[in-house]
PDB file of C-alpha atoms in Angstrom:
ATOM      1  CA  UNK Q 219     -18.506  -2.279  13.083  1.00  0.00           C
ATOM      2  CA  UNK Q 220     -17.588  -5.524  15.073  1.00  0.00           C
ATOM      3  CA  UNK Q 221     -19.230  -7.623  12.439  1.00  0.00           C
ATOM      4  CA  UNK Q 222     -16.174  -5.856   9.814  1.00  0.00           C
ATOM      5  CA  UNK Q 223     -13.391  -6.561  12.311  1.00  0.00           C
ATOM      6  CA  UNK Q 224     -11.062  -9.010  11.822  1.00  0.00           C
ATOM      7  CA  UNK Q 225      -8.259  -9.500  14.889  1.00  0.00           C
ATOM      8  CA  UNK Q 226      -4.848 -10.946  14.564  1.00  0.00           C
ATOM      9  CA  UNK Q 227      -3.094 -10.953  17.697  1.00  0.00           C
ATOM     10  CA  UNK Q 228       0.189 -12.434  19.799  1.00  0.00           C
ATOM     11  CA  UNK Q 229      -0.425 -15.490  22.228  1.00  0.00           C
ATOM     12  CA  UNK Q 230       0.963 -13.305  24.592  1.00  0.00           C
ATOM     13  CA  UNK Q 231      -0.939 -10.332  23.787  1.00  0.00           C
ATOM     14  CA  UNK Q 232      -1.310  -7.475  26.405  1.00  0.00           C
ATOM     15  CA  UNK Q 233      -2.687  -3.915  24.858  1.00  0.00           C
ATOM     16  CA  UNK Q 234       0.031  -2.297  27.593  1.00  0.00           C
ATOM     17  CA  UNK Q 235       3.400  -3.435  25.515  1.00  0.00           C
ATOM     18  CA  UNK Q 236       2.150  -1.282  22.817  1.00  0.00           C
ATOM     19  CA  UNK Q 237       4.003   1.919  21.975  1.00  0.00           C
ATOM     20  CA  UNK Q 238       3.224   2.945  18.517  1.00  0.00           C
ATOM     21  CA  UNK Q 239       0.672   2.300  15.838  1.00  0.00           C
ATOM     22  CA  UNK Q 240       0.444   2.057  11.776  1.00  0.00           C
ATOM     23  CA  UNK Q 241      -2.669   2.751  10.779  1.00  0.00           C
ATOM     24  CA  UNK Q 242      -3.440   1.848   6.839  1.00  0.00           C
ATOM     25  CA  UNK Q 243      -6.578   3.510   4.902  1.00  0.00           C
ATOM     26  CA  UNK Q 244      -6.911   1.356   2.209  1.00  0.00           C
ATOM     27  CA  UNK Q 245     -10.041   2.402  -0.226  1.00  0.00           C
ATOM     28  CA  UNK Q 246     -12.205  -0.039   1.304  1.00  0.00           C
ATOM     29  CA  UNK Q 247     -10.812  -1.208   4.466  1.00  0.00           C
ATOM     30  CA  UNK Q 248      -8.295   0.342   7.132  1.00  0.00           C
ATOM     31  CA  UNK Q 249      -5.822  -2.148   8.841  1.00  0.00           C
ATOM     32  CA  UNK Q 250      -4.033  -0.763  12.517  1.00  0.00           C
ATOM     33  CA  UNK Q 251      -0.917  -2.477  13.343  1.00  0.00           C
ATOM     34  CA  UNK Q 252       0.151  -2.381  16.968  1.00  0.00           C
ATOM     35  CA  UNK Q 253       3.742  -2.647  17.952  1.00  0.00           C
ATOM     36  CA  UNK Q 254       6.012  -3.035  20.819  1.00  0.00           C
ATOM     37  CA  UNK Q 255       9.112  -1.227  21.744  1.00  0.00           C
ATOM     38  CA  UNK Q 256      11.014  -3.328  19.573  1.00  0.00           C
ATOM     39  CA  UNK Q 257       8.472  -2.624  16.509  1.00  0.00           C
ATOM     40  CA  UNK Q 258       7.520  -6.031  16.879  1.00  0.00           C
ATOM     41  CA  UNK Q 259       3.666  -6.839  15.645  1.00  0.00           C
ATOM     42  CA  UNK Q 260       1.942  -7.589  18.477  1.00  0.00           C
ATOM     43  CA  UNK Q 261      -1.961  -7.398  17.361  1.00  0.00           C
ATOM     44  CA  UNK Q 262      -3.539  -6.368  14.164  1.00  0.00           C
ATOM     45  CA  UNK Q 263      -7.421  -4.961  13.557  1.00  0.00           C
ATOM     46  CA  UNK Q 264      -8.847  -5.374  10.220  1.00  0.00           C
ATOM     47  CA  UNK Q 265     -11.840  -3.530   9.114  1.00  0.00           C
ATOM     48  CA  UNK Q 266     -13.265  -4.847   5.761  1.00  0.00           C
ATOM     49  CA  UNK Q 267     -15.952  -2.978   3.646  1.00  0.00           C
ATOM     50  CA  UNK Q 268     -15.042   0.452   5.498  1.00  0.00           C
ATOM     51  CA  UNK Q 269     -13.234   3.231   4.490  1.00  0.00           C
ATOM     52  CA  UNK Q 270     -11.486   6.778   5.867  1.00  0.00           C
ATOM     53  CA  UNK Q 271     -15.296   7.955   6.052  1.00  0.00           C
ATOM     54  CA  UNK Q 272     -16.037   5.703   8.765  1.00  0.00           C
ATOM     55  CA  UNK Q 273     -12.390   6.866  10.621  1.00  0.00           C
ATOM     56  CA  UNK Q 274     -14.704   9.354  13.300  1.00  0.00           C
ATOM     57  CA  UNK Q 275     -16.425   6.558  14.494  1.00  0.00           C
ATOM     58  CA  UNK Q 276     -13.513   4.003  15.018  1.00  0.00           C
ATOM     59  CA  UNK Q 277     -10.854   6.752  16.567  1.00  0.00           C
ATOM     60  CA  UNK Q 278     -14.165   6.481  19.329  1.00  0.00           C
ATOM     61  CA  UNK Q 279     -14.551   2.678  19.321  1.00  0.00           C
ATOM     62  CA  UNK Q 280     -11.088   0.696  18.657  1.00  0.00           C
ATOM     63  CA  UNK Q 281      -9.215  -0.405  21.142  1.00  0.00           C
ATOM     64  CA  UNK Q 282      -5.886   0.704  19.627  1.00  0.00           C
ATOM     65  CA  UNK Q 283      -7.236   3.956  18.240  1.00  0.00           C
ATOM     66  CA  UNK Q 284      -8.371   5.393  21.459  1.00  0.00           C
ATOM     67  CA  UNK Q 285      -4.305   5.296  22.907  1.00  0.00           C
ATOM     68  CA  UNK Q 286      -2.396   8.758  22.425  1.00  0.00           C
ATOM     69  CA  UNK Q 287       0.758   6.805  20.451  1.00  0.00           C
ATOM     70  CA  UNK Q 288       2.910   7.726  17.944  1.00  0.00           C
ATOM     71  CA  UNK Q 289       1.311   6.687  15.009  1.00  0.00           C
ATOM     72  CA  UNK Q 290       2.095   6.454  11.146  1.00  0.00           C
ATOM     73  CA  UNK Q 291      -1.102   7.275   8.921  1.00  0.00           C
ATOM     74  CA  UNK Q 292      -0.533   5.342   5.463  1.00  0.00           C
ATOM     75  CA  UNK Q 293      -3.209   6.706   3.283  1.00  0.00           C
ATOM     76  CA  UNK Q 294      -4.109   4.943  -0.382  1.00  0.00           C
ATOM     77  CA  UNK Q 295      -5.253   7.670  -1.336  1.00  0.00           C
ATOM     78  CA  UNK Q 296      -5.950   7.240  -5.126  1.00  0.00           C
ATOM     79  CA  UNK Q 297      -4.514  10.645  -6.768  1.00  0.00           C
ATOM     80  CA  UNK Q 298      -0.812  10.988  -6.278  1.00  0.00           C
ATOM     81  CA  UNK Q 299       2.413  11.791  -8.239  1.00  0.00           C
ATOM     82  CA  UNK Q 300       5.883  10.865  -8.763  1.00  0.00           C
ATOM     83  CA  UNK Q 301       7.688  13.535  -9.203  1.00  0.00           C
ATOM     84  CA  UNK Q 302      12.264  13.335  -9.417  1.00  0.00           C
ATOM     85  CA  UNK Q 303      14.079  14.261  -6.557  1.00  0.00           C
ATOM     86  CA  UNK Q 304      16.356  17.223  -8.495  1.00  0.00           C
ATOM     87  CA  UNK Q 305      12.751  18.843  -9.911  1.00  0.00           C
ATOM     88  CA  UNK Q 306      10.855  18.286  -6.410  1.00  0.00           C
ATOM     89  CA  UNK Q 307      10.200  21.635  -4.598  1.00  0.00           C
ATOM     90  CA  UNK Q 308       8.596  21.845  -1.363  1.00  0.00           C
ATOM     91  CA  UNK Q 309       5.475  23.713  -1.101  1.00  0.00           C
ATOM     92  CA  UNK Q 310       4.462  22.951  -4.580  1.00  0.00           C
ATOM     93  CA  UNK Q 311       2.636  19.513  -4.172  1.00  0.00           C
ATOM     94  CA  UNK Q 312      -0.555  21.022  -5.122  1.00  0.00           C
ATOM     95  CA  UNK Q 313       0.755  22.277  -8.526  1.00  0.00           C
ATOM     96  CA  UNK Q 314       2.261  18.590  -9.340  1.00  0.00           C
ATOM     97  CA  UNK Q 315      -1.198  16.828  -7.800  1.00  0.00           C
ATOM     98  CA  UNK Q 316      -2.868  18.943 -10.514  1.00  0.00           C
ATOM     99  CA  UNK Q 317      -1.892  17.474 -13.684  1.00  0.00           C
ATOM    100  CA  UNK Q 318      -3.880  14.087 -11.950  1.00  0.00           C
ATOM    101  CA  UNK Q 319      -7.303  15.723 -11.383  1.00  0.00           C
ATOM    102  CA  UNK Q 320      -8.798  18.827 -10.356  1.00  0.00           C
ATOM    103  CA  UNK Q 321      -8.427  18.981  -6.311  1.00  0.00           C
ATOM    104  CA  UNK Q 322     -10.872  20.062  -3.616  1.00  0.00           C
ATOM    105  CA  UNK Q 323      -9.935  22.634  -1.556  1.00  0.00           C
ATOM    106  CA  UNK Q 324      -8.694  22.571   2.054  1.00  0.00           C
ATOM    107  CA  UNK Q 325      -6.011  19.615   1.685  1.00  0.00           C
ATOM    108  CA  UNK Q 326      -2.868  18.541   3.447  1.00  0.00           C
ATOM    109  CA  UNK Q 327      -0.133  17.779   1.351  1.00  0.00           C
ATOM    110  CA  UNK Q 328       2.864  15.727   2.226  1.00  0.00           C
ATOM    111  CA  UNK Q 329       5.607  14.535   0.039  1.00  0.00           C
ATOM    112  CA  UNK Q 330       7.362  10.760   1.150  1.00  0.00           C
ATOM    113  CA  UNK Q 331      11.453  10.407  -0.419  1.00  0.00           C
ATOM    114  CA  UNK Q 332      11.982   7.082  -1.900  1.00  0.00           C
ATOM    115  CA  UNK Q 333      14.830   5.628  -3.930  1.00  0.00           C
ATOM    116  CA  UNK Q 334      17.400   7.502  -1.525  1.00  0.00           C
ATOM    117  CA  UNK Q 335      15.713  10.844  -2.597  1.00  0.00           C
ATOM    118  CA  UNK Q 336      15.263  10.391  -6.042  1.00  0.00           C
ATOM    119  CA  UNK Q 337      11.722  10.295  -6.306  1.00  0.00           C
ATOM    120  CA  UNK Q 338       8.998  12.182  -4.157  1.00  0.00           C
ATOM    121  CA  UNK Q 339       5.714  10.485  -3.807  1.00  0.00           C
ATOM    122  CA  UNK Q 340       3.256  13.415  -3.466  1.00  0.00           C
ATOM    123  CA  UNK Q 341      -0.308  13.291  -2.021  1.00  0.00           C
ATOM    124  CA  UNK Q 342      -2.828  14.722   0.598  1.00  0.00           C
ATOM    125  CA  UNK Q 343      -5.318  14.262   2.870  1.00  0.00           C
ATOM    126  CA  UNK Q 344      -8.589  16.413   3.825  1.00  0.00           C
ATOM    127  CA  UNK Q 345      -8.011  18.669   6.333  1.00  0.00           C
ATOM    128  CA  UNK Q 346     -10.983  17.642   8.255  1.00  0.00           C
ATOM    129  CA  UNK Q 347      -9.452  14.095   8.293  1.00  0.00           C
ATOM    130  CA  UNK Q 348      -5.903  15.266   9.578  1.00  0.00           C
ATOM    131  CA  UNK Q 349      -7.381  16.896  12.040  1.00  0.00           C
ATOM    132  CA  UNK Q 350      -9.727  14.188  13.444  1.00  0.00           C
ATOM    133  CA  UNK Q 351      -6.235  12.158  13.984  1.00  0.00           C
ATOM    134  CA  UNK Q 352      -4.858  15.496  15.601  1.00  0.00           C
ATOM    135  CA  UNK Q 353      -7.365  15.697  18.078  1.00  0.00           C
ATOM    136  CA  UNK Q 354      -6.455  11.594  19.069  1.00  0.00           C
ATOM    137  CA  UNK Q 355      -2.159  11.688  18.333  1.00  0.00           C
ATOM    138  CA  UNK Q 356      -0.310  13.931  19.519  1.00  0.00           C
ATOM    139  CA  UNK Q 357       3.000  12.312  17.363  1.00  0.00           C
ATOM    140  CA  UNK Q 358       1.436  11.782  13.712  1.00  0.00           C
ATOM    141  CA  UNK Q 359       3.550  11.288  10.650  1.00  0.00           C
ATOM    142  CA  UNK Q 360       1.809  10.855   7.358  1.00  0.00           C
ATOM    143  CA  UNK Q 361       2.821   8.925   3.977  1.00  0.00           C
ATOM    144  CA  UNK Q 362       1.221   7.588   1.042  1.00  0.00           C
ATOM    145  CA  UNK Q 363      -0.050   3.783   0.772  1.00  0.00           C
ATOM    146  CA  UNK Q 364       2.387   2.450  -1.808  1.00  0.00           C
ATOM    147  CA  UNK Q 365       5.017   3.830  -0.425  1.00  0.00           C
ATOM    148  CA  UNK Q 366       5.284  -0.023   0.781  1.00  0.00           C
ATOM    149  CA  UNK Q 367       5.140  -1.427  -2.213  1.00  0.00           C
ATOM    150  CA  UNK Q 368       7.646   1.068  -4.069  1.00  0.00           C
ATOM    151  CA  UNK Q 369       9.980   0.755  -1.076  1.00  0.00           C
ATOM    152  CA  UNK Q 370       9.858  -2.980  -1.786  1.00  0.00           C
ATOM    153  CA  UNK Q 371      10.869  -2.873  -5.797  1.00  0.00           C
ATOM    154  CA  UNK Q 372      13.047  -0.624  -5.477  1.00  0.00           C
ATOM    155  CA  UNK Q 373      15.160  -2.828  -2.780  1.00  0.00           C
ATOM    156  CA  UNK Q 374      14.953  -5.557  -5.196  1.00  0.00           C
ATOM    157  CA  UNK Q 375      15.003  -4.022  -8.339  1.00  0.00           C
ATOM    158  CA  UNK Q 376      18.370  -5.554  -8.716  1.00  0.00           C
ATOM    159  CA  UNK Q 377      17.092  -8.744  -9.140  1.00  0.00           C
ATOM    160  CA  UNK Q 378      15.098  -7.763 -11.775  1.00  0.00           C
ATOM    161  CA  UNK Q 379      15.090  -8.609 -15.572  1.00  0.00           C
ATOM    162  CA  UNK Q 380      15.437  -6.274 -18.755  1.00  0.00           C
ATOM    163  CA  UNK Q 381      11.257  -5.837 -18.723  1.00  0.00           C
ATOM    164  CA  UNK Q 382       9.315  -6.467 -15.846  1.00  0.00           C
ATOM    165  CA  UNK Q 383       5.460  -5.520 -14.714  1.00  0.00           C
ATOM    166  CA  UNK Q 384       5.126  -6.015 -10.559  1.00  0.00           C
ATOM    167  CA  UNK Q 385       1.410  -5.951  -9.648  1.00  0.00           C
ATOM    168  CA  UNK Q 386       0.195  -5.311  -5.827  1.00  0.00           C
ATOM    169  CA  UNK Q 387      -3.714  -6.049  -5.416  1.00  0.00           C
ATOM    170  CA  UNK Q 388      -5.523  -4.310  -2.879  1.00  0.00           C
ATOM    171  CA  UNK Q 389      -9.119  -4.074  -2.336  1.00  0.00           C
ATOM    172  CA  UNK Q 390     -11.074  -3.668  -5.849  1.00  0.00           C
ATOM    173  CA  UNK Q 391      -8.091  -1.886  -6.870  1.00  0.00           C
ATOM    174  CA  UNK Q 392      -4.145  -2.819  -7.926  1.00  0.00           C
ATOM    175  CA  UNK Q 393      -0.708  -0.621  -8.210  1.00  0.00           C
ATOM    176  CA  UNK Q 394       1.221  -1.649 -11.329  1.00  0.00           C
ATOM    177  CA  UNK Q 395       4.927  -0.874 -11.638  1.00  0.00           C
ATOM    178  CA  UNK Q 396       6.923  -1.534 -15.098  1.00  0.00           C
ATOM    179  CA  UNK Q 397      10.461  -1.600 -14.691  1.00  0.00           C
ATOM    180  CA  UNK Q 398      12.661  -0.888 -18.147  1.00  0.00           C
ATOM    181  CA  UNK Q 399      16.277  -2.142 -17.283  1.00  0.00           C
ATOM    182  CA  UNK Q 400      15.652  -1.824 -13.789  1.00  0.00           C
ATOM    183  CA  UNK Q 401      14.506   1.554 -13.736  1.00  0.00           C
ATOM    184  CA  UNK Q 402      10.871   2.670 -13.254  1.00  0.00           C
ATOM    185  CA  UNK Q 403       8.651   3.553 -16.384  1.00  0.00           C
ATOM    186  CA  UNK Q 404       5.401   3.213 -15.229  1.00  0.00           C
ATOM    187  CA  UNK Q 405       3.355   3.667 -11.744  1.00  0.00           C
ATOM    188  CA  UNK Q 406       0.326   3.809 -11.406  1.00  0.00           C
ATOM    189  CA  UNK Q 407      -3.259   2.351  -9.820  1.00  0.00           C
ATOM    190  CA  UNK Q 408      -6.054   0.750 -11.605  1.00  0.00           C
ATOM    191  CA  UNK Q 409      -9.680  -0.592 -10.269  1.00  0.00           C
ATOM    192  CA  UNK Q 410     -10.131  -4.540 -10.548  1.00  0.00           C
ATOM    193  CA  UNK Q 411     -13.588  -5.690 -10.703  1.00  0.00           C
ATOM    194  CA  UNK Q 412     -12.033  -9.533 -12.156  1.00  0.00           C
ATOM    195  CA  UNK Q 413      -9.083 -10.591 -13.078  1.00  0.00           C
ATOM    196  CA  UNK Q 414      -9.835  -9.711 -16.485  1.00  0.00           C
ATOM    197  CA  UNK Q 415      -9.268  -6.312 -15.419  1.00  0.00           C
ATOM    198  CA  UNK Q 416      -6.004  -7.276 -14.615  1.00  0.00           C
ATOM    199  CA  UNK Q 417      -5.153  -8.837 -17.767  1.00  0.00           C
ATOM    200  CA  UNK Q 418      -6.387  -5.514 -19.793  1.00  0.00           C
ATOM    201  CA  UNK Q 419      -4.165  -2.975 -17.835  1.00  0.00           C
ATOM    202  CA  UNK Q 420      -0.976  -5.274 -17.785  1.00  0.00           C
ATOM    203  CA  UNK Q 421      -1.548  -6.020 -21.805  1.00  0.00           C
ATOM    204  CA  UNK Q 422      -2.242  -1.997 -22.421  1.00  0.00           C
ATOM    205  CA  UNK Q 423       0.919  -1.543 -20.310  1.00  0.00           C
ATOM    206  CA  UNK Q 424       3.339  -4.173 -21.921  1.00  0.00           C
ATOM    207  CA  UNK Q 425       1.576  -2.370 -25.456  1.00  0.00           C
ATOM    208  CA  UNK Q 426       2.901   1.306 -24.381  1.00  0.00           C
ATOM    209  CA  UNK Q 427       6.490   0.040 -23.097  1.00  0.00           C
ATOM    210  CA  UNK Q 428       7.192  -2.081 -26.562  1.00  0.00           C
ATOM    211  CA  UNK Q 429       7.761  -4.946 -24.194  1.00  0.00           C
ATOM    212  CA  UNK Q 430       7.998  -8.023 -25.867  1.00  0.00           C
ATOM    213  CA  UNK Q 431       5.043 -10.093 -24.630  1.00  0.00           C
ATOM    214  CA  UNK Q 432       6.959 -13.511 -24.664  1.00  0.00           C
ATOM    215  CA  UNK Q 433      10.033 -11.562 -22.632  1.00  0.00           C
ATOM    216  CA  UNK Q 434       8.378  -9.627 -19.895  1.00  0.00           C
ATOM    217  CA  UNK Q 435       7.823 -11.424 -16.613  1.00  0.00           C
ATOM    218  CA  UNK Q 436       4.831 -10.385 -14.742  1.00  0.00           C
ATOM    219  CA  UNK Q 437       4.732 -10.335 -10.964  1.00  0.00           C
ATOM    220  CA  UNK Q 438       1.754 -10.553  -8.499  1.00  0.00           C
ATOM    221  CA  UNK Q 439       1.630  -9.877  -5.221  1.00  0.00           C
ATOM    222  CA  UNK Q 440      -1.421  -8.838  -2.470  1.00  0.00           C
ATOM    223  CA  UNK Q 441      -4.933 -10.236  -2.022  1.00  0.00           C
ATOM    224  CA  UNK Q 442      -4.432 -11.892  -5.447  1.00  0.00           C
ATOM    225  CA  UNK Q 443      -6.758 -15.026  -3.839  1.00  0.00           C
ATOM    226  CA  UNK Q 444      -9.282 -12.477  -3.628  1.00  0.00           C
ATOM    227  CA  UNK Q 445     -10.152 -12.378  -7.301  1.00  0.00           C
ATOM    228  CA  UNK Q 446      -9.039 -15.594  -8.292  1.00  0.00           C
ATOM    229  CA  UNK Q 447      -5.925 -14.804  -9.810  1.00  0.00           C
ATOM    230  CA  UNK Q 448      -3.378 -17.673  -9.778  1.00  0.00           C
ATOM    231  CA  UNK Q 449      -0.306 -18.921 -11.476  1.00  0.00           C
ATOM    232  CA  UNK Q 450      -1.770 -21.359 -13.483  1.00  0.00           C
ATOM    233  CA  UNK Q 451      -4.474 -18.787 -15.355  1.00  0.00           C
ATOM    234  CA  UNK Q 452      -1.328 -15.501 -15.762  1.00  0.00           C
ATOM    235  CA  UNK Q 453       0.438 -18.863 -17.541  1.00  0.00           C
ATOM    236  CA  UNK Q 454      -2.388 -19.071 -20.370  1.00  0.00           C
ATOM    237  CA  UNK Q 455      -1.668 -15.633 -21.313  1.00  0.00           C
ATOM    238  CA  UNK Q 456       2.149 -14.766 -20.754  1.00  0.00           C
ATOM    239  CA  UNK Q 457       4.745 -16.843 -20.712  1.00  0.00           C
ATOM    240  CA  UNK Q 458       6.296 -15.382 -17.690  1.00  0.00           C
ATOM    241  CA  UNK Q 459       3.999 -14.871 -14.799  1.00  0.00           C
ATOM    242  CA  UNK Q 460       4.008 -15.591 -11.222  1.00  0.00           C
ATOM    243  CA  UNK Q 461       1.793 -14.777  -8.151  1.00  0.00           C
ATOM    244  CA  UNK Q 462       4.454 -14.166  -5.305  1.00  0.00           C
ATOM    245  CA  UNK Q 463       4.990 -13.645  -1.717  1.00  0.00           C
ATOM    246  CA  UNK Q 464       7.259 -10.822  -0.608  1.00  0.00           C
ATOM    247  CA  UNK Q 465      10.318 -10.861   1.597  1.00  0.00           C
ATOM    248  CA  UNK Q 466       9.854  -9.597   4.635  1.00  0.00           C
ATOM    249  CA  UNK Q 467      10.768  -6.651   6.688  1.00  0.00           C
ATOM    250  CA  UNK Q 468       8.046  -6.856   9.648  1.00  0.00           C
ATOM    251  CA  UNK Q 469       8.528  -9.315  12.731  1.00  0.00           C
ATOM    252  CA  UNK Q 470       5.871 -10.758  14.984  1.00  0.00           C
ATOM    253  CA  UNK Q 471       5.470 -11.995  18.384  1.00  0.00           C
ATOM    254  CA  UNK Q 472       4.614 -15.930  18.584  1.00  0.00           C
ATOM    255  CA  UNK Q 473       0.836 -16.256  17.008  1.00  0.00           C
ATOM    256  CA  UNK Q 474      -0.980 -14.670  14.687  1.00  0.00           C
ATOM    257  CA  UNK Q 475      -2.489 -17.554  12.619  1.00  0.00           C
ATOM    258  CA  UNK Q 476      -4.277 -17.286   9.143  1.00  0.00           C
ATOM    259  CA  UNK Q 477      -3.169 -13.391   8.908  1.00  0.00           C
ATOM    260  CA  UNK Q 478      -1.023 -13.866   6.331  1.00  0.00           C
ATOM    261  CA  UNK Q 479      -3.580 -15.847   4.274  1.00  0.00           C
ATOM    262  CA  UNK Q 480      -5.442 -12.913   3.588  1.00  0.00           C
ATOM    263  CA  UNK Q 481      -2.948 -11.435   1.518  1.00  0.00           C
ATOM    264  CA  UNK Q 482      -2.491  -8.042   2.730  1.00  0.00           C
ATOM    265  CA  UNK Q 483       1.049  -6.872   1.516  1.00  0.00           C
ATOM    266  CA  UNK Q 484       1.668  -4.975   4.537  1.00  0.00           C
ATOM    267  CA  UNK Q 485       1.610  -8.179   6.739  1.00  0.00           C
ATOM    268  CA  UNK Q 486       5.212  -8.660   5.204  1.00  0.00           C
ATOM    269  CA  UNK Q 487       6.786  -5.070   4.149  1.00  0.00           C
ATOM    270  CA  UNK Q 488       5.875  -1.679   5.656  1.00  0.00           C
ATOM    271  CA  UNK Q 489       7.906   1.609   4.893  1.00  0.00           C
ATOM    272  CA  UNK Q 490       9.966   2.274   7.199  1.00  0.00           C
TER     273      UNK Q 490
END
């Protein structure tokens, strides 16, 4: 596995100033975040071309895994559902997870608030992966992957215009938000094999919305570098379209060089 590792890590780095962990399953990579007392980033593993099925073997091997810390587990896991605060009723995630697949049994469902309770974000987890992470932290809270990225628009949805499509890449795969007067329409995740992948769901999107194509400004944010998707080519199709970095709610100690290169959202704005 040391030949998928990536480390980002303080000048001052010293694996005893770390009290907590944020450990993010993406579909084909998992990133853990080590912080201080202040929830300063302090050193960052990323494992490319691995998934949650290889999570066994590095709760064994990683530095950061093997410490008993309270930890946040952000899973991307790829079935999930929105569901409004006032129709949200604990207990009942696996009758709303339903209507986006049929489910295997012996899951862990968790709900995560957003939008000051108006929306749930409802998902799971195996059991047998929960309680792999049992048996290493004792302190484990669970959420979904994009809650990140929905905290995020929904902060700033008030700088937002009558129509807008935000795109987050991660991996081979992408979240897409459309916002209709700056109020969600549309969320949901799509696979990206090229860019031209991109282009198809955002046009189907702007399609189902009645959004006027010369109006709606499209927004892209993540490992966009990672499948060639720039300013200059979104401008040959739409006449608003822009490949940005986020603001930023994460600090870091003095270092870290190149991480935010790789375009990993999460390297600027984690739920919180």
């Amino acid at each position: 596995m040391e030949n998928n590792l990536k480390v980002y890590k303080s000048d001052k780095f010293d694996v005893a100033d770390t009290t907590g962990l944020s450990l993010f399953l993406f579909p084909n990579s998992i990133a853990i975040f080590a912080k201080d007392k202040n929830q300063a980033n302090i050193a960052i593993h990323l494992y490319v071309d691995l998934d949650k099925e290889n999570l066994d073997a590095l709760l064994i091997s990683d530095q950061f895994l093997r410490l008993d810390l309270p930890t946040k587990v952000f899973l991307h896991q790829l079935e999930f559902s929105l569901v409004p605060g006032v129709l949200y009723s604990p207990g009942k995630e696996d009758t709303y997870l339903s209507f986006v697949g049929k489910l295997n049994e012996n899951n862990f469902y968790f709900a995560n608030p957003l939008d000051s309770n108006n929306i749930q974000l409802v998902s799971f987890l195996s059991e047998k992966t929960k309680k792999s992470l049992e048996a290493r932290f004792s302190d484990l809270s669970f959420f979904h992957g994009a809650t990140s990225f929905l905290s995020y628009l929904f902060k700033e949805r008030f700088n937002l215009i009558g129509q807008e499509i935000l795109v987050c890449v991660l991996d081979n795969y992408f979240y897409a938000a459309a916002f209709t007067d700056q109020e969600l329409s549309v969320f949901n995740i799509f696979e990206i094999q090229t860019k031209e992948d991109l282009l198809k769901y955002v046009s189907i999107l702007i399609s189902q919305l009645n959004f006027d194509k010369n109006h709606v400004r499209i927004s892209v944010f993540g490992a966009s570098n990672q499948h060639e998707i720039t300013d200059e080519w979104g401008m040959a199709y739409f006449h608003h379209f822009r490949v940005k970095t986020p603001h930023s709610n994460q600090n870091y100690s003095h270092g870290f060089k190149h991480l935010k290169s790789g375009g990993l959202f999460e390297t600027y704005w984690q739920f919180d």
